[in-house]
Tab-separated table of C-alpha atoms in Angstrom:
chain	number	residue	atom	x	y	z
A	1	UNK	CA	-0.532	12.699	-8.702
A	2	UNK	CA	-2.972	12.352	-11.284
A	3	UNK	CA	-0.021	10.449	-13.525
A	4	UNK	CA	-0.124	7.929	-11.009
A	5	UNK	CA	-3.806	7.547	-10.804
A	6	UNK	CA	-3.686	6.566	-14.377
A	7	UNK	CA	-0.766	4.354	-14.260
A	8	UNK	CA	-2.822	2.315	-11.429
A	9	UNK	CA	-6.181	2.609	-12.854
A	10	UNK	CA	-4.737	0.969	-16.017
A	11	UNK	CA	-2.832	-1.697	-13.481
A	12	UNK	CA	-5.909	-2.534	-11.739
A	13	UNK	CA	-7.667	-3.750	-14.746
A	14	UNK	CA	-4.928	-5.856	-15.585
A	15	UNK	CA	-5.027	-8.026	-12.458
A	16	UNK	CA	-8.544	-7.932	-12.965
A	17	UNK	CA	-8.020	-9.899	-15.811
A	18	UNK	CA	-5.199	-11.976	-14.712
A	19	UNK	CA	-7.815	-13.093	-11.766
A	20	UNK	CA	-10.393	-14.154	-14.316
A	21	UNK	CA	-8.614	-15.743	-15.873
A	22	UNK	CA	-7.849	-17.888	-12.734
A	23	UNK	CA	-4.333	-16.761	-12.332
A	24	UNK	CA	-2.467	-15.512	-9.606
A	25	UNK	CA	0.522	-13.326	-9.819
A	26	UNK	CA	1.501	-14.332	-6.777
A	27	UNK	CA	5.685	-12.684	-6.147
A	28	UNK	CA	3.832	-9.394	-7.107
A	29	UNK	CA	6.153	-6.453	-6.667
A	30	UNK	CA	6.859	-3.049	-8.541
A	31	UNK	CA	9.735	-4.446	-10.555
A	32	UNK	CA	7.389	-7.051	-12.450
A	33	UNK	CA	5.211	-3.778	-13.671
A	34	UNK	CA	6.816	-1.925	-17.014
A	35	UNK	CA	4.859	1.098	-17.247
A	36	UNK	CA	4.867	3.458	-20.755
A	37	UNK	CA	3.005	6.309	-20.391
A	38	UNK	CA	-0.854	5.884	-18.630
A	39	UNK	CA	-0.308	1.893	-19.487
A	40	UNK	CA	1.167	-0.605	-16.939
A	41	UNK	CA	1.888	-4.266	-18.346
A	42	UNK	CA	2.599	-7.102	-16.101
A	43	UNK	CA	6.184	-8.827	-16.974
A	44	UNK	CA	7.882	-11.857	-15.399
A	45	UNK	CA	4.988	-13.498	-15.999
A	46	UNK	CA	6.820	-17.247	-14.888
A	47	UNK	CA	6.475	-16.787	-11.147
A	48	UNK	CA	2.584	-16.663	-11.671
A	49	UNK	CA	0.471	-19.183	-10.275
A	50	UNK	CA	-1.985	-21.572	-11.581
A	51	UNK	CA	-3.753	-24.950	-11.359
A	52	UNK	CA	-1.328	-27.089	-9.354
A	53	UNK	CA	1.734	-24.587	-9.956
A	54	UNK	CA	2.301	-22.574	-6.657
A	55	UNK	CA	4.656	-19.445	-6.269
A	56	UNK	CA	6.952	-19.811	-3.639
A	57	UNK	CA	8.787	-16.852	-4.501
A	58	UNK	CA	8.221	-13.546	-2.329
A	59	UNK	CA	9.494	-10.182	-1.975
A	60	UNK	CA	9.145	-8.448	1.538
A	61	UNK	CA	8.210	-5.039	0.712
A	62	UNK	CA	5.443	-7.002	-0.813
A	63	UNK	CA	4.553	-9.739	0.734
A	64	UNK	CA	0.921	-10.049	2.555
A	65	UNK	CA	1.747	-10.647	6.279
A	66	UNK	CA	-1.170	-12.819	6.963
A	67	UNK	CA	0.454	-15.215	4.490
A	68	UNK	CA	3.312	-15.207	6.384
A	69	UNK	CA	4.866	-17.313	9.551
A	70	UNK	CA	3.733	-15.093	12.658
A	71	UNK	CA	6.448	-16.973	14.943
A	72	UNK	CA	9.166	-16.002	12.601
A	73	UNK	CA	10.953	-12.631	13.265
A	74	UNK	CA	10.807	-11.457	9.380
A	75	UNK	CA	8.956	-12.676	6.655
A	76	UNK	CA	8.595	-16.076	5.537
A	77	UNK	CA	5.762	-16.545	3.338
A	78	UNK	CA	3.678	-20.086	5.266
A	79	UNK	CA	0.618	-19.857	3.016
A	80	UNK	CA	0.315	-19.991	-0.722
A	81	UNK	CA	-0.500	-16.825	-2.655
A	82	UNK	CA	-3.877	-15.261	-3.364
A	83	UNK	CA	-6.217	-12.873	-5.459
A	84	UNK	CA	-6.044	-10.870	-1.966
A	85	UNK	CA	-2.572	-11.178	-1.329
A	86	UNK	CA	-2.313	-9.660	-4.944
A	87	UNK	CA	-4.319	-6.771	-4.357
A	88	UNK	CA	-2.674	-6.370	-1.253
A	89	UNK	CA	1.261	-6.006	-3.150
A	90	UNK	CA	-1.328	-3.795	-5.659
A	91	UNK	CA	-2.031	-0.895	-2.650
A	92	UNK	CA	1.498	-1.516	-1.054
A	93	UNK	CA	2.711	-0.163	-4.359
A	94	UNK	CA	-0.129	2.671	-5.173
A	95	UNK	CA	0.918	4.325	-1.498
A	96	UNK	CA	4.836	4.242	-2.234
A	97	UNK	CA	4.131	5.707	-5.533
A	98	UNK	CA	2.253	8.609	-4.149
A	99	UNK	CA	4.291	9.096	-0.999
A	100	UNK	CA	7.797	7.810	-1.720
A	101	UNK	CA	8.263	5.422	1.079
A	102	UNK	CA	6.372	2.223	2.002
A	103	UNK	CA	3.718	2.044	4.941
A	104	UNK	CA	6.278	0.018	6.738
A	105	UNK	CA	9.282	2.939	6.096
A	106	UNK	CA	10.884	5.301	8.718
A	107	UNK	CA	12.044	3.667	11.710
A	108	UNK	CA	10.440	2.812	14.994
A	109	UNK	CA	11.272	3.963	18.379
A	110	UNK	CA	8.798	3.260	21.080
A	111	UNK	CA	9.514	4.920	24.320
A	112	UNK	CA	9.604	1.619	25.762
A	113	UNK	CA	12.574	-0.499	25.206
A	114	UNK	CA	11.243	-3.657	25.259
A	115	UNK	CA	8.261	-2.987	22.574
A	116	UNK	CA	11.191	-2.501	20.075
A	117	UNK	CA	11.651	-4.951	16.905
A	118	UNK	CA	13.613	-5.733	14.082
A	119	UNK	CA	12.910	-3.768	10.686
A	120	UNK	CA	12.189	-6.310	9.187
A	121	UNK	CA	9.556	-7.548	11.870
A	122	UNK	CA	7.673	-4.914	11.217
A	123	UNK	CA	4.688	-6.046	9.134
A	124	UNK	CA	4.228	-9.147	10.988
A	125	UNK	CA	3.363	-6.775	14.116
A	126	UNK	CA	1.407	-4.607	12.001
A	127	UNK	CA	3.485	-1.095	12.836
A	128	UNK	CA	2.880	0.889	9.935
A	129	UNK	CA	3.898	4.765	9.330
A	130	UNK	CA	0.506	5.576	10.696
A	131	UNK	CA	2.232	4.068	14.389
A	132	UNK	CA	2.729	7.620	16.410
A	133	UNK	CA	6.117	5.813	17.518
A	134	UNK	CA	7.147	5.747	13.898
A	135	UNK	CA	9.691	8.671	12.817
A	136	UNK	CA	8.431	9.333	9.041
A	137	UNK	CA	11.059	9.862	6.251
A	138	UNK	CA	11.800	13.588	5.449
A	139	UNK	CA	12.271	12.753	2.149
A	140	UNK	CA	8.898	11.402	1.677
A	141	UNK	CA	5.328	13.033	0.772
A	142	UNK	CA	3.130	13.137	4.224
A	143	UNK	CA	0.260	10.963	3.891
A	144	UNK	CA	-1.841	13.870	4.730
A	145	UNK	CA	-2.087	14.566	1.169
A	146	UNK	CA	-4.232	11.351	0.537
A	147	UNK	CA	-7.884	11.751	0.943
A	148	UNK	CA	-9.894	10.433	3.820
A	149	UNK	CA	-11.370	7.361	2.310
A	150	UNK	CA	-8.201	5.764	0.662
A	151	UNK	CA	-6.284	6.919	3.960
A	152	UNK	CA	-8.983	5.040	6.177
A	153	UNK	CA	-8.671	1.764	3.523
A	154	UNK	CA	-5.268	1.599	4.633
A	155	UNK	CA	-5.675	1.507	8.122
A	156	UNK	CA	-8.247	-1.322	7.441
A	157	UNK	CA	-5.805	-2.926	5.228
A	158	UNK	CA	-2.312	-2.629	7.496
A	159	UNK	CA	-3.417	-2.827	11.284
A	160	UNK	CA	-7.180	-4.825	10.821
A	161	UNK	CA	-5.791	-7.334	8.435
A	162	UNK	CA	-8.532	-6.786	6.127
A	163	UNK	CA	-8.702	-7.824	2.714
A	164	UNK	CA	-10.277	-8.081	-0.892
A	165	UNK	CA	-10.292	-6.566	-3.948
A	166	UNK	CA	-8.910	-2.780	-3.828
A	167	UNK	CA	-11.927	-0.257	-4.304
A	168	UNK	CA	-11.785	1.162	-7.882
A	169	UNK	CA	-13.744	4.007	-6.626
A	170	UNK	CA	-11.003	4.901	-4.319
A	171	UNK	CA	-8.816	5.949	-7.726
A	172	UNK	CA	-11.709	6.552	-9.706
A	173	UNK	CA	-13.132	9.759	-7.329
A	174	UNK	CA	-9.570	11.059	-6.675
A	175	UNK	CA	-8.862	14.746	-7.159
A	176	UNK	CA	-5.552	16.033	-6.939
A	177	UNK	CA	-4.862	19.691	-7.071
A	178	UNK	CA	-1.548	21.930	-6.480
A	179	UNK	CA	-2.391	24.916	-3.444
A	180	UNK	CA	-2.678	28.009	-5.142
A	181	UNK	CA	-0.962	29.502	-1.598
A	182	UNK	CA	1.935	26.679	-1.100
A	183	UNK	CA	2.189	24.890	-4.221
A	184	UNK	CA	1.198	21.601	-2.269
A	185	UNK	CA	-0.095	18.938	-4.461
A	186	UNK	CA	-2.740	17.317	-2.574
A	187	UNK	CA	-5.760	15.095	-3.278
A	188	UNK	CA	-8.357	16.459	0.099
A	189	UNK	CA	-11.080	19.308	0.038
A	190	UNK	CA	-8.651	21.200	1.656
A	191	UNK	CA	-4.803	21.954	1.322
A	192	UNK	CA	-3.253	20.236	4.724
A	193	UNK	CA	-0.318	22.536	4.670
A	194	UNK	CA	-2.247	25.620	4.883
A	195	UNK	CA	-5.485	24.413	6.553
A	196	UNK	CA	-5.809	26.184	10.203
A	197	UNK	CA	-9.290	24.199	10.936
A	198	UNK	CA	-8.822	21.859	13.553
A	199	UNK	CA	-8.509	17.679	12.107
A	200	UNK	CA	-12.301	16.642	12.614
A	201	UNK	CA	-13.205	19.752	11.050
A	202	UNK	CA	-11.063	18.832	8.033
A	203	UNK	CA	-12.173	15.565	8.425
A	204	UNK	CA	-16.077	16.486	7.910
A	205	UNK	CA	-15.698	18.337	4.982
A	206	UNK	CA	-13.511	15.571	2.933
């Protein structure tokens, strides 16, 4: 929603700053961030590394998976925290607030048997929501909502390991508007409840 928008436009320039200031927050994770109204402030601050002080504190919803032990079957963290592995807690946290589940929710069930893994494993074999052998929550908001561009960052992000500073732009440019027809709060050029056009014609327009 646009609330959130806000909330994480605010958060972004605050690990910004914590950055340039040559600080990394390192066990990054949604209870360190005390938010009162549009403003989000940073608190726990003594798990934050500097200089020679790592963080060897982690917690899995958050953790960067590249960081972590691939031979292990959940997550260990192996490498020391970075600015990357910050921004990459910052858009973990930006998707569950708009959709109510994690990209690593729901639960897996691959048709074949021996493709299955632990919960927890999950991130380490990069099987997001986005996985067609993922049942997504029915509790949570489809991901459909999200535009095209912040929807194709996270692909980039979750299954082609990529990583850097999360695009302002992506928040900056976002829309959302309720469906006049379904009452669907949405940020696309169309409403993806009600839209009969076929997916690349959606797609094309967004």
């Amino acid at each position: 929603s646009t609330a959130v928008v806000a909330v994480f436009r605010d958060l972004w320039g605050t690990v910004d700053g914590v950055h340039r200031a040559n600080v990394t927050i390192g066990d990054f994770n949604d209870l360190n961030v005390l938010v009162r109204g549009a403003e989000a402030h940073l608190i726990d601050a003594d798990s934050m590394q500097f200089g020679p002080f790592a963080c060897p504190m982690f917690t899995a919803r958050f953790v960067d998976p590249t960081r972590c032990s691939p031979r292990a079957t959940s997550l260990l963290l192996a490498q020391p925290h970075t600015a990357n592995s910050d921004w990459y807690a910052f858009a973990i946290m930006l998707f569950s607030a708009f959709c109510y589940v994690d990209p690593y929710g729901g639960v897996y069930l691959p048709k074949d048997p021996k493709r299955r893994v632990s919960h927890d494993a999950r991130p380490l074999k990069r099987i997001t929501v986005f996985h067609t052998d993922v049942r997504y929550p029915k509790p949570a908001v489809p991901f459909g909502v999200l535009p095209d561009d912040l929807l194709d960052y996270y692909h980039r992000l979750l299954e082609r390991d990529e990583r850097g500073m999360f695009p302002l732009m992506l928040l900056e440019r976002m829309r959302w508007t309720r469906c006049t027809t379904c009452g669907t709060e949405h940020a696309r050029a169309v409403c993806p409840s009600c839209a009969t056009a076929a997916p690349a014609a959606v797609r094309s327009v967004t």
